[in-house]
Short mmCIF file of C-alpha atoms in Angstrom, two decimals:
data_model
loop_
_atom_site.label_atom_id
_atom_site.label_comp_id
_atom_site.label_asym_id
_atom_site.label_seq_id
_atom_site.Cartn_x
_atom_site.Cartn_y
_atom_site.Cartn_z
CA MET T 156 -125.97 19.66 53.94
CA ILE T 157 -123.65 18.99 51.04
CA ARG T 158 -121.61 22.02 50.12
CA ARG T 159 -119.44 22.67 47.12
CA ASN T 160 -116.12 24.54 47.04
CA PHE T 161 -114.91 26.45 44.03
CA ALA T 162 -111.74 28.27 43.17
CA PHE T 163 -113.59 29.48 40.12
CA LEU T 164 -116.99 31.01 39.73
CA GLY T 165 -118.14 32.36 36.40
CA LEU T 166 -119.21 35.93 35.99
CA PHE T 167 -120.21 36.57 32.30
CA LEU T 168 -120.87 39.84 30.71
CA SER T 169 -121.07 37.91 27.36
CA SER T 170 -118.54 35.91 29.72
CA LEU T 171 -117.62 37.94 32.80
CA ILE T 172 -115.42 35.97 35.21
CA LEU T 173 -114.47 36.88 38.77
CA PRO T 174 -113.21 33.71 40.46
CA SER T 175 -112.76 33.06 44.17
CA ILE T 176 -113.25 29.99 46.32
CA ALA T 177 -116.57 29.89 48.16
CA ASN T 178 -119.23 27.55 49.42
CA ALA T 179 -122.43 27.00 47.43
CA GLN T 180 -123.98 29.62 45.19
CA LEU T 181 -122.75 33.19 44.95
CA PHE T 182 -124.40 36.41 43.83
CA THR T 183 -122.34 36.26 40.62
CA ASP T 184 -124.22 33.10 39.64
CA VAL T 185 -127.36 35.25 39.52
CA LEU T 186 -125.56 37.78 37.36
CA ARG T 187 -124.39 35.14 34.89
CA TYR T 188 -127.96 34.09 34.09
CA SER T 189 -129.38 37.62 34.16
CA GLN T 190 -127.33 38.99 31.25
CA GLN T 191 -128.34 38.47 27.65
CA THR T 192 -126.78 39.08 24.23
CA TYR T 193 -129.25 37.89 21.58
CA GLN T 194 -127.66 35.72 18.88
CA SER T 195 -130.63 34.02 17.28
CA THR T 196 -130.73 35.41 13.71
CA ALA T 197 -128.08 36.84 11.42
CA ARG T 198 -130.23 39.86 10.59
CA SER T 199 -130.72 40.77 14.25
CA ILE T 200 -127.06 40.51 15.27
CA SER T 201 -126.05 42.45 12.13
CA CYS T 202 -128.23 45.31 13.35
CA GLY T 203 -126.90 45.21 16.91
CA GLY T 204 -130.00 43.43 18.21
CA ALA T 205 -132.01 46.67 17.94
CA PHE T 206 -135.30 45.05 16.94
CA GLY T 207 -137.63 46.18 19.72
CA ALA T 208 -139.62 48.44 17.37
CA VAL T 209 -138.63 47.03 13.97
CA GLY T 210 -140.27 43.62 14.26
CA GLY T 211 -140.66 41.21 11.39
CA ASP T 212 -137.86 38.97 12.71
CA PHE T 213 -138.03 35.84 14.84
CA VAL T 214 -135.84 37.50 17.51
CA SER T 215 -138.91 39.64 18.31
CA ALA T 216 -140.22 36.71 20.36
CA SER T 217 -137.40 37.30 22.87
CA ILE T 218 -137.21 41.12 22.76
CA ASN T 219 -140.66 42.52 21.96
CA PRO T 220 -143.25 39.98 20.72
CA ALA T 221 -145.43 42.81 19.39
CA GLY T 222 -142.96 42.78 16.49
CA LEU T 223 -144.49 39.51 15.34
CA GLY T 224 -147.60 41.44 14.38
CA VAL T 225 -145.55 43.12 11.65
CA TYR T 226 -145.38 39.86 9.69
CA ARG T 227 -147.64 39.65 6.64
CA LYS T 228 -146.39 36.23 5.56
CA SER T 229 -145.59 32.99 7.33
CA GLU T 230 -141.95 32.03 7.73
CA PHE T 231 -139.63 29.19 8.60
CA ALA T 232 -135.98 29.96 9.34
CA GLY T 233 -132.95 28.37 10.95
CA SER T 234 -129.65 29.87 12.04
CA PHE T 235 -126.28 28.30 12.68
CA GLY T 236 -123.22 30.02 14.00
CA PHE T 237 -119.48 29.83 14.40
CA SER T 238 -117.91 31.52 17.41
CA HIS T 239 -114.28 32.35 18.15
CA PRO T 240 -113.84 33.69 21.70
CA SER T 241 -110.37 34.92 22.65
CA ALA T 242 -108.91 36.46 25.79
CA THR T 243 -105.74 38.38 26.66
CA SER T 244 -104.80 38.45 30.34
CA THR T 245 -102.21 40.36 32.33
CA PHE T 246 -101.19 38.70 35.60
CA LEU T 247 -98.24 39.86 37.73
CA GLY T 248 -97.13 42.00 34.80
CA GLN T 249 -97.02 39.07 32.37
CA GLU T 250 -99.37 38.73 29.40
CA SER T 251 -101.03 35.54 28.11
CA GLN T 252 -103.39 34.85 25.24
CA ASP T 253 -105.74 32.01 24.39
CA ASP T 254 -108.83 31.20 22.33
CA LYS T 255 -111.21 28.44 21.23
CA TYR T 256 -113.69 27.66 18.47
CA ASN T 257 -117.30 26.55 18.60
CA PHE T 258 -120.08 25.63 16.18
CA ASN T 259 -123.64 26.19 17.37
CA VAL T 260 -127.27 26.54 16.37
CA GLY T 261 -128.46 30.09 17.06
CA GLY T 262 -132.18 29.61 16.57
CA VAL T 263 -134.97 27.86 14.70
CA GLY T 264 -138.40 29.39 14.30
CA LEU T 265 -141.77 28.81 12.66
CA VAL T 266 -144.01 31.84 12.18
CA LEU T 267 -147.62 31.45 11.05
CA SER T 268 -149.27 34.67 9.93
CA ASP T 269 -153.05 34.80 9.75
CA VAL T 270 -153.90 37.82 7.57
CA LYS T 271 -157.57 38.81 7.82
CA TYR T 272 -159.53 39.34 4.60
CA SER T 273 -162.79 41.01 3.75
CA GLN T 274 -164.33 40.12 0.37
CA GLY T 275 -160.97 38.73 -0.79
CA ILE T 276 -159.06 41.89 0.12
CA PRO T 277 -156.73 42.20 3.17
CA LYS T 278 -158.49 44.15 5.88
CA THR T 279 -157.30 47.63 6.87
CA THR T 280 -159.65 48.16 9.82
CA GLY T 281 -159.88 46.34 13.12
CA TRP T 282 -157.56 43.41 13.69
CA VAL T 283 -155.89 42.93 10.32
CA ASN T 284 -153.40 40.22 11.25
CA VAL T 285 -152.58 37.72 14.00
CA THR T 286 -149.23 35.93 14.04
CA TYR T 287 -148.21 32.83 15.98
CA ALA T 288 -144.60 31.77 16.49
CA PHE T 289 -142.83 28.78 17.98
CA GLY T 290 -139.13 27.92 18.22
CA PHE T 291 -136.05 28.82 20.18
CA ASN T 292 -133.62 31.73 20.36
CA ARG T 293 -130.10 31.74 21.77
CA THR T 294 -129.94 34.53 24.35
CA GLN T 295 -126.48 33.95 25.82
CA SER T 296 -123.29 32.03 25.04
CA TYR T 297 -120.82 30.87 27.70
CA GLN T 298 -118.02 29.82 25.36
CA ALA T 299 -114.64 31.07 26.64
CA HIS T 300 -111.05 30.04 27.26
CA THR T 301 -108.86 32.14 29.52
CA THR T 302 -105.20 31.49 30.36
CA LEU T 303 -102.99 33.12 32.97
CA GLU T 304 -99.29 32.35 33.34
CA ALA T 305 -96.66 34.14 35.38
CA ILE T 306 -93.76 33.63 37.76
CA ASN T 307 -94.92 34.52 41.27
CA THR T 308 -92.08 35.64 43.56
CA LYS T 309 -94.22 36.48 46.60
CA THR T 310 -96.98 33.90 47.16
CA SER T 311 -97.88 30.29 46.54
CA ILE T 312 -101.23 28.55 46.15
CA THR T 313 -100.24 26.68 49.33
CA ASP T 314 -100.62 29.98 51.21
CA PHE T 315 -104.24 30.00 50.13
CA TYR T 316 -104.79 26.42 51.31
CA LYS T 317 -103.41 27.12 54.77
CA ASP T 318 -105.68 30.15 55.07
CA LYS T 319 -108.68 27.94 54.31
CA ALA T 320 -107.59 25.43 56.97
CA TYR T 321 -107.04 28.01 59.72
CA GLY T 322 -108.92 27.15 62.91
CA GLN T 323 -110.02 23.67 61.80
CA PRO T 324 -109.04 20.64 63.90
CA GLU T 325 -106.42 18.45 62.23
CA GLY T 326 -108.51 15.38 62.99
CA ALA T 327 -111.44 16.78 61.00
CA LEU T 328 -109.22 17.20 57.95
CA SER T 329 -107.49 13.82 58.19
CA SER T 330 -110.76 11.95 58.74
CA LEU T 331 -112.39 13.57 55.69
CA GLU T 332 -115.18 14.97 57.87
CA ASP T 333 -116.03 17.32 55.01
CA PRO T 334 -114.71 15.57 51.87
CA PHE T 335 -115.66 18.57 49.69
CA SER T 336 -113.59 21.05 51.72
CA ILE T 337 -110.66 22.57 49.85
CA ALA T 338 -108.68 22.49 53.11
CA THR T 339 -109.36 18.74 53.50
CA LEU T 340 -108.19 18.04 49.94
CA ALA T 341 -105.02 20.11 50.42
CA TYR T 342 -104.19 18.47 53.76
CA ASN T 343 -104.57 14.95 52.40
CA SER T 344 -102.44 15.90 49.37
CA LEU T 345 -99.62 16.92 51.78
CA LEU T 346 -99.78 20.55 50.69
CA ILE T 347 -100.39 21.80 54.23
CA ASN T 348 -99.41 20.52 57.68
CA LYS T 349 -100.38 21.49 61.21
CA SER T 350 -98.24 24.26 62.67
CA THR T 351 -96.02 23.18 65.58
CA THR T 352 -96.22 26.62 67.20
CA ASP T 353 -99.89 27.60 66.84
CA SER T 354 -102.80 25.23 67.44
CA TYR T 355 -105.04 27.23 65.06
CA SER T 356 -102.64 27.49 62.11
CA TYR T 357 -101.29 25.37 59.30
CA VAL T 358 -98.09 25.61 57.29
CA GLY T 359 -97.95 25.42 53.50
CA ALA T 360 -95.57 23.08 51.70
CA ALA T 361 -93.81 26.08 50.19
CA SER T 362 -93.36 27.87 53.53
CA GLY T 363 -89.83 28.52 54.74
CA GLU T 364 -88.11 27.95 51.40
CA LYS T 365 -84.84 29.69 50.82
CA LYS T 366 -84.76 32.46 48.27
CA PRO T 367 -85.13 32.92 45.39
CA PHE T 368 -88.86 32.22 45.83
CA ARG T 369 -90.10 31.53 42.29
CA LYS T 370 -93.32 29.71 41.43
CA LEU T 371 -94.47 29.27 37.83
CA GLN T 372 -98.26 29.51 37.99
CA ASN T 373 -100.59 28.58 35.16
CA ASP T 374 -104.36 28.95 35.30
CA GLN T 375 -106.58 27.50 32.57
CA ILE T 376 -110.32 28.22 32.60
CA TYR T 377 -112.63 26.70 30.00
CA THR T 378 -116.32 27.50 29.98
CA ARG T 379 -118.92 26.35 27.50
CA GLY T 380 -122.65 26.14 27.09
CA ALA T 381 -125.49 28.53 26.39
CA MET T 382 -128.91 29.77 27.45
CA ASN T 383 -131.69 29.23 24.92
CA ASP T 384 -135.31 30.34 25.10
CA ILE T 385 -137.95 27.97 23.83
CA ASN T 386 -140.81 30.32 23.06
CA LEU T 387 -144.49 30.21 22.24
CA SER T 388 -145.56 33.65 21.06
CA VAL T 389 -148.42 35.57 19.51
CA GLY T 390 -148.59 39.04 18.01
CA GLY T 391 -151.53 41.06 16.75
CA ASN T 392 -151.85 43.97 14.31
CA TYR T 393 -154.63 46.51 14.79
CA GLU T 394 -155.18 48.69 11.71
CA ASN T 395 -151.44 48.71 10.93
CA ARG T 396 -151.01 51.27 13.73
CA PHE T 397 -151.01 49.35 16.95
CA TYR T 398 -149.23 46.05 17.56
CA ILE T 399 -149.40 43.95 20.70
CA GLY T 400 -147.80 40.63 21.57
CA GLY T 401 -146.79 38.19 24.25
CA SER T 402 -144.35 35.31 24.69
CA ILE T 403 -144.19 32.42 27.10
CA LEU T 404 -140.55 31.42 27.47
CA ILE T 405 -138.93 28.26 28.77
CA PRO T 406 -135.23 29.07 29.23
CA ILE T 407 -132.89 26.09 29.01
CA VAL T 408 -129.46 26.50 30.66
CA ASN T 409 -126.35 24.41 30.07
CA TYR T 410 -123.13 25.69 31.59
CA THR T 411 -119.83 23.90 32.20
CA SER T 412 -116.63 25.23 33.71
CA GLU T 413 -113.33 23.39 33.85
CA ARG T 414 -110.49 24.98 35.74
CA THR T 415 -106.93 23.73 36.19
CA PHE T 416 -104.48 25.72 38.33
CA SER T 417 -100.94 24.33 38.29
CA GLU T 418 -97.89 25.55 40.17
CA ASN T 419 -94.29 24.50 39.60
CA ASN T 420 -91.44 25.29 41.97
CA LEU T 421 -88.56 26.76 39.94
CA SER T 422 -85.97 26.46 42.70
CA ARG T 423 -83.00 24.36 41.55
CA ASP T 424 -81.70 23.38 44.97
CA ASP T 425 -83.00 19.81 45.37
CA SER T 426 -81.24 19.48 48.70
CA VAL T 427 -83.59 22.11 50.10
CA VAL T 428 -86.73 21.99 48.00
CA ILE T 429 -89.33 19.40 49.00
CA TYR T 430 -92.34 20.89 47.25
CA LYS T 431 -92.02 20.43 43.48
CA SER T 432 -95.48 21.10 42.03
CA SER T 433 -99.21 20.93 42.58
CA LYS T 434 -102.38 20.94 40.53
CA LEU T 435 -105.93 21.97 41.40
CA THR T 436 -108.66 20.71 39.07
CA GLU T 437 -112.29 21.77 39.38
CA ASN T 438 -115.21 20.73 37.21
CA VAL T 439 -118.72 22.13 37.49
CA SER T 440 -121.62 21.21 35.21
CA THR T 441 -124.84 23.21 35.57
CA SER T 442 -128.15 22.46 33.94
CA GLY T 443 -131.51 24.07 34.46
CA TYR T 444 -134.78 25.22 33.04
CA GLY T 445 -137.28 27.88 33.95
CA PHE T 446 -140.20 30.06 33.05
CA ALA T 447 -140.62 33.68 31.98
CA ALA T 448 -143.04 35.85 30.03
CA ILE T 449 -142.81 38.96 27.86
CA LEU T 450 -145.47 41.51 26.98
CA GLY T 451 -144.90 44.20 24.39
CA VAL T 452 -146.53 46.92 22.32
CA ILE T 453 -145.53 48.89 19.23
CA TYR T 454 -147.27 52.09 18.13
CA ARG T 455 -146.96 53.46 14.60
CA PRO T 456 -148.03 57.12 14.69
CA LYS T 457 -146.60 57.71 11.19
CA ASP T 458 -145.90 55.30 8.37
CA TRP T 459 -142.17 55.94 8.86
CA LEU T 460 -142.06 55.80 12.66
CA ARG T 461 -142.52 52.98 15.17
CA LEU T 462 -142.25 53.21 18.96
CA GLY T 463 -142.00 50.11 21.11
CA LEU T 464 -142.15 49.13 24.77
CA SER T 465 -141.76 45.65 26.28
CA PHE T 466 -141.65 44.09 29.76
CA HIS T 467 -139.68 40.90 30.42
CA SER T 468 -140.77 39.22 33.64
CA PRO T 469 -138.26 37.76 36.10
CA THR T 470 -137.00 34.38 34.95
CA TYR T 471 -137.51 31.59 37.47
CA LEU T 472 -134.76 28.97 37.02
CA SER T 473 -134.56 25.56 38.65
CA MET T 474 -130.88 24.62 38.66
CA SER T 475 -128.72 21.59 39.38
CA ASP T 476 -124.93 21.47 39.75
CA ASP T 477 -122.68 18.42 39.45
CA TYR T 478 -119.14 19.06 40.64
CA THR T 479 -115.83 17.51 41.60
CA THR T 480 -112.54 18.89 42.91
CA GLU T 481 -109.13 17.25 42.81
CA ILE T 482 -105.73 18.27 44.19
CA SER T 483 -102.44 16.52 43.42
CA THR T 484 -98.91 17.21 44.67
CA VAL T 485 -95.40 16.19 43.67
CA LEU T 486 -92.92 16.18 46.56
CA LYS T 487 -89.16 15.62 46.36
CA TYR T 488 -87.29 14.81 49.53
CA PRO T 489 -83.50 15.22 49.49
CA THR T 490 -82.87 11.44 49.63
CA THR T 491 -85.80 10.14 47.54
CA SER T 492 -87.23 10.38 44.04
CA PRO T 493 -90.24 12.62 43.40
CA ALA T 494 -93.56 11.10 44.53
CA THR T 495 -97.13 12.11 43.71
CA TYR T 496 -99.87 12.46 46.32
CA GLY T 497 -103.48 13.46 45.76
CA GLN T 498 -107.06 13.60 46.91
CA VAL T 499 -110.31 13.69 44.93
CA SER T 500 -113.62 14.89 46.31
CA PRO T 501 -116.75 12.78 45.86
CA ALA T 502 -119.03 13.64 42.95
CA GLY T 503 -121.43 16.17 44.40
CA THR T 504 -124.86 17.35 43.31
CA TYR T 505 -126.66 20.48 44.46
CA GLN T 506 -130.14 21.81 43.63
CA TYR T 507 -131.22 25.42 43.96
CA SER T 508 -133.19 28.09 42.14
CA ILE T 509 -132.39 31.53 40.78
CA VAL T 510 -134.69 34.46 40.05
CA THR T 511 -133.40 37.03 37.56
CA PRO T 512 -134.62 40.66 37.51
CA PHE T 513 -137.22 42.41 35.33
CA ARG T 514 -136.10 43.81 31.97
CA TYR T 515 -137.68 46.84 30.31
CA THR T 516 -136.99 47.79 26.70
CA LEU T 517 -137.91 51.13 25.11
CA SER T 518 -137.46 51.25 21.34
CA GLY T 519 -137.80 53.49 18.32
CA ALA T 520 -137.30 53.00 14.59
CA LEU T 521 -137.39 55.11 11.44
CA LEU T 522 -138.42 52.93 8.50
CA ASP T 523 -138.89 53.01 4.78
CA ARG T 524 -140.07 49.75 3.20
CA ARG T 525 -138.03 50.43 0.07
CA TYR T 526 -134.74 51.59 1.64
CA GLY T 527 -134.47 50.10 5.15
CA PHE T 528 -134.45 51.47 8.69
CA ILE T 529 -132.54 53.03 11.57
CA SER T 530 -133.40 51.69 15.02
CA LEU T 531 -132.57 52.24 18.67
CA ASP T 532 -133.29 50.08 21.75
CA TYR T 533 -132.68 51.04 25.36
CA GLU T 534 -132.90 48.13 27.78
CA TYR T 535 -132.91 48.66 31.56
CA VAL T 536 -132.11 45.88 34.05
CA ASP T 537 -132.00 46.31 37.83
CA TYR T 538 -129.54 43.61 38.82
CA THR T 539 -130.12 44.24 42.53
CA GLN T 540 -133.47 42.44 42.18
CA GLY T 541 -131.92 39.08 41.32
CA ARG T 542 -131.74 36.46 44.07
CA ILE T 543 -130.86 32.90 45.02
CA ASN T 544 -133.46 30.62 46.57
CA THR T 545 -131.86 27.76 48.48
CA ASN T 546 -131.56 26.36 51.99
CA PHE T 547 -127.79 26.78 52.35
CA GLU T 548 -126.76 29.03 55.21
CA GLY T 549 -125.09 31.69 53.05
CA ALA T 550 -128.03 32.43 50.73
CA GLN T 551 -129.16 35.53 52.60
CA THR T 552 -125.60 36.86 52.64
CA GLN T 553 -125.28 36.39 48.89
CA ASN T 554 -128.61 38.09 48.26
CA LYS T 555 -127.39 41.02 50.37
CA ASN T 556 -124.20 41.04 48.28
CA THR T 557 -126.35 41.32 45.15
CA LYS T 558 -127.80 44.56 46.45
CA TYR T 559 -124.46 45.79 47.83
CA TYR T 560 -122.24 45.25 44.79
CA LEU T 561 -124.65 45.48 41.84
CA GLN T 562 -126.84 48.22 40.41
CA GLY T 563 -129.48 48.93 37.83
CA THR T 564 -127.99 49.76 34.45
CA GLY T 565 -128.91 50.31 30.82
CA ASN T 566 -127.88 48.60 27.59
CA LEU T 567 -128.07 50.60 24.37
CA ARG T 568 -128.46 48.95 20.96
CA LEU T 569 -128.21 50.78 17.62
CA GLY T 570 -128.94 49.27 14.22
CA ALA T 571 -129.41 50.15 10.57
CA GLU T 572 -130.34 48.39 7.36
CA TYR T 573 -129.98 49.67 3.79
CA ILE T 574 -131.94 47.88 1.05
CA ASN T 575 -131.04 47.96 -2.62
CA GLY T 576 -133.30 45.63 -4.57
CA ILE T 577 -132.63 42.06 -3.47
CA PHE T 578 -129.57 43.06 -1.42
CA ALA T 579 -129.36 44.45 2.11
CA LEU T 580 -126.41 45.94 3.99
CA ARG T 581 -126.58 46.12 7.79
CA GLY T 582 -124.61 47.43 10.74
CA GLY T 583 -124.99 47.85 14.47
CA LEU T 584 -123.43 48.99 17.75
CA GLY T 585 -124.13 48.11 21.34
CA PHE T 586 -123.08 49.61 24.66
CA LEU T 587 -123.41 47.31 27.68
CA GLY T 588 -123.64 49.05 31.03
CA SER T 589 -121.65 47.73 33.98
CA PRO T 590 -123.75 45.70 36.42
CA TYR T 591 -121.41 46.82 39.23
CA LYS T 592 -121.71 50.00 41.21
CA SER T 593 -119.05 52.54 40.26
CA GLN T 594 -116.88 51.89 43.32
CA PHE T 595 -116.67 48.19 42.41
CA ALA T 596 -116.58 48.39 38.61
CA SER T 597 -112.77 48.30 38.44
CA SER T 598 -112.64 44.98 40.30
CA GLY T 599 -115.65 43.42 38.58
CA GLY T 600 -116.51 44.43 35.07
CA GLY T 601 -116.93 47.83 33.52
CA GLY T 602 -119.43 46.83 30.85
CA GLY T 603 -118.60 46.27 27.21
CA ASN T 604 -119.31 47.04 23.58
CA THR T 605 -120.66 45.16 20.57
CA TYR T 606 -119.90 45.82 16.91
CA SER T 607 -121.61 44.11 14.01
CA LEU T 608 -121.97 44.01 10.24
CA GLY T 609 -124.01 41.89 7.88
CA ILE T 610 -125.51 41.36 4.47
CA GLY T 611 -128.74 39.89 3.18
CA LEU T 612 -129.85 38.39 -0.11
CA LYS T 613 -133.37 37.40 -1.11
CA ASP T 614 -134.92 35.62 -4.07
CA ILE T 615 -138.58 36.31 -4.84
CA ASP T 616 -140.54 33.49 -6.48
CA LYS T 617 -143.58 35.33 -7.81
CA SER T 618 -145.17 32.18 -9.22
CA ASN T 619 -145.52 30.69 -5.74
CA ASN T 620 -145.62 34.00 -3.88
CA GLN T 621 -142.62 32.90 -1.80
CA VAL T 622 -139.42 34.60 -0.70
CA TYR T 623 -136.18 32.74 -0.04
CA TYR T 624 -133.47 34.56 1.84
CA LEU T 625 -129.93 34.23 3.12
CA ASP T 626 -128.56 36.48 5.86
CA ILE T 627 -124.99 36.59 7.15
CA GLY T 628 -124.04 38.51 10.27
CA TYR T 629 -120.76 39.08 12.08
CA GLN T 630 -120.58 40.35 15.65
CA VAL T 631 -117.77 41.22 18.06
CA ILE T 632 -118.47 41.51 21.79
CA SER T 633 -115.69 43.26 23.69
CA THR T 634 -115.51 43.24 27.50
CA ASN T 635 -112.96 43.89 30.23
CA TYR T 636 -113.01 42.24 33.63
CA THR T 637 -110.91 41.19 36.60
CA TYR T 638 -109.93 37.62 37.43
CA ILE T 639 -108.60 36.58 40.86
CA PRO T 640 -106.91 33.13 40.90
CA TYR T 641 -106.83 33.03 44.71
CA SER T 642 -107.02 35.54 47.54
CA LEU T 643 -105.08 35.59 50.82
CA THR T 644 -106.07 36.71 54.31
CA ASN T 645 -102.82 38.66 54.79
CA PRO T 646 -101.17 39.19 51.40
CA PRO T 647 -97.60 40.53 51.18
CA ALA T 648 -97.07 44.25 50.85
CA ASN T 649 -97.31 45.64 47.31
CA TYR T 650 -98.81 42.39 46.03
CA SER T 651 -101.95 42.22 43.89
CA SER T 652 -103.53 38.92 42.87
CA GLU T 653 -105.80 40.56 40.30
CA ALA T 654 -105.45 39.71 36.64
CA LYS T 655 -106.89 42.05 34.03
CA VAL T 656 -108.57 40.32 31.13
CA ARG T 657 -109.62 41.70 27.76
CA ASP T 658 -112.20 39.40 26.23
CA TYR T 659 -113.40 39.28 22.61
CA LYS T 660 -116.16 37.07 21.30
CA ASN T 661 -116.35 36.85 17.52
CA ASN T 662 -119.63 35.40 16.27
CA LEU T 663 -120.54 34.56 12.69
CA VAL T 664 -124.22 33.65 12.16
CA VAL T 665 -125.88 32.45 8.96
CA THR T 666 -129.67 32.32 8.61
CA LEU T 667 -131.59 30.53 5.88
CA GLY T 668 -135.30 31.11 5.60
CA ILE T 669 -138.41 31.03 3.50
CA ARG T 670 -141.48 33.26 3.66
CA PHE T 671 -144.67 31.85 2.23
#
């Protein structure tokens, strides 16, 4: 069976990353595709995504499709966005910063509202309206750029390579028996050699150097892509009191990670130093599609109060990874000029499937058609129910890790809108619960927060009974997580390889729409 080896695996809480080298899929892959931060319309992100009971917005198709029953007009709208993710990392006591920019399409939707009439007057009894919707919503963004840079005085990446080679026959490495193995690539790049004193061990190129031991390490991680839901939805309105709806979703996943870890030997004694530098480059491109469904209801006991409940089924994702790994080394012998050696893995492909957990959303909203609303959503996700379906030998272990490290947690979304004539002012907050159990939260991710603001402007064309509108929303998603460039079997005393990362994703979304 073909296996892949990573030094980096993505773990996104908007973009939660906890790298380590491993074979095949890991439980954190499940987590990446189980988390959602809705970014489909400017109005919804402005209000913190708290639209479970409000309705009347295309994002309802992905949160609570009963909200489509609130529509009394048809609508066509499109959203485009500009994102600016940035990250500040602290590694070995040294701080680094980096960022990137991205333009994207947040969502496009067509809503067709079929208002029922009786003798030319809109009905108020029985089913008074049925709404159909089709389009797509962006439910997660994977845009990120993280940089670590520090001088390491205790370990080298070559220590990691020799740990990975421990116990493997030298002939298996030299003959490329497993061309995807990180140990094979390191051995054929001259970064490790067989120990002359222990038949099970290997020696790193940086082993035995005279002090001072100083390695300048730089780690660059780029991720990009998104998860979008193509949705076909319907919502019904019964006597303006009870709303019910459902969505069939086809999630489309595109995720790419590019990681480059470079190490430079800062020793100035060329008569002693042989190892000058090395570079590890890993590229992973993931694509997939799946199926999910949502059912939801909204009850309106009073004209000013709506209560909502929705159930999001597990998402079944069929995934495919394309990946390559490359290691290169620069060696300087005392009597020769520097020379470069390297090894590249074949281009690998791996198919597997992922099942994400159920989502439940309980919502409430206080509304006044003239002045706006205040809304609250509570979303519960039991991350222990996610799993990997594949034939590789570690799948059961990773599914056990899902239950061991993760937990069920809640996400809280708050939103408000104030209307003054043709203008609207909006704001929202969000609190993202940590998917990790408390004893692991410090080494994984402790959750995060979202903050948002927005404005809206509409133009009413009474002659054609149409409404044109422009919405602008700005959102900040703040998370904290731990990044591990590489881990060692027996690390030095008082040495920690963990880097602490503070991540901010700034999203600006503009929506243009017409109601007719």
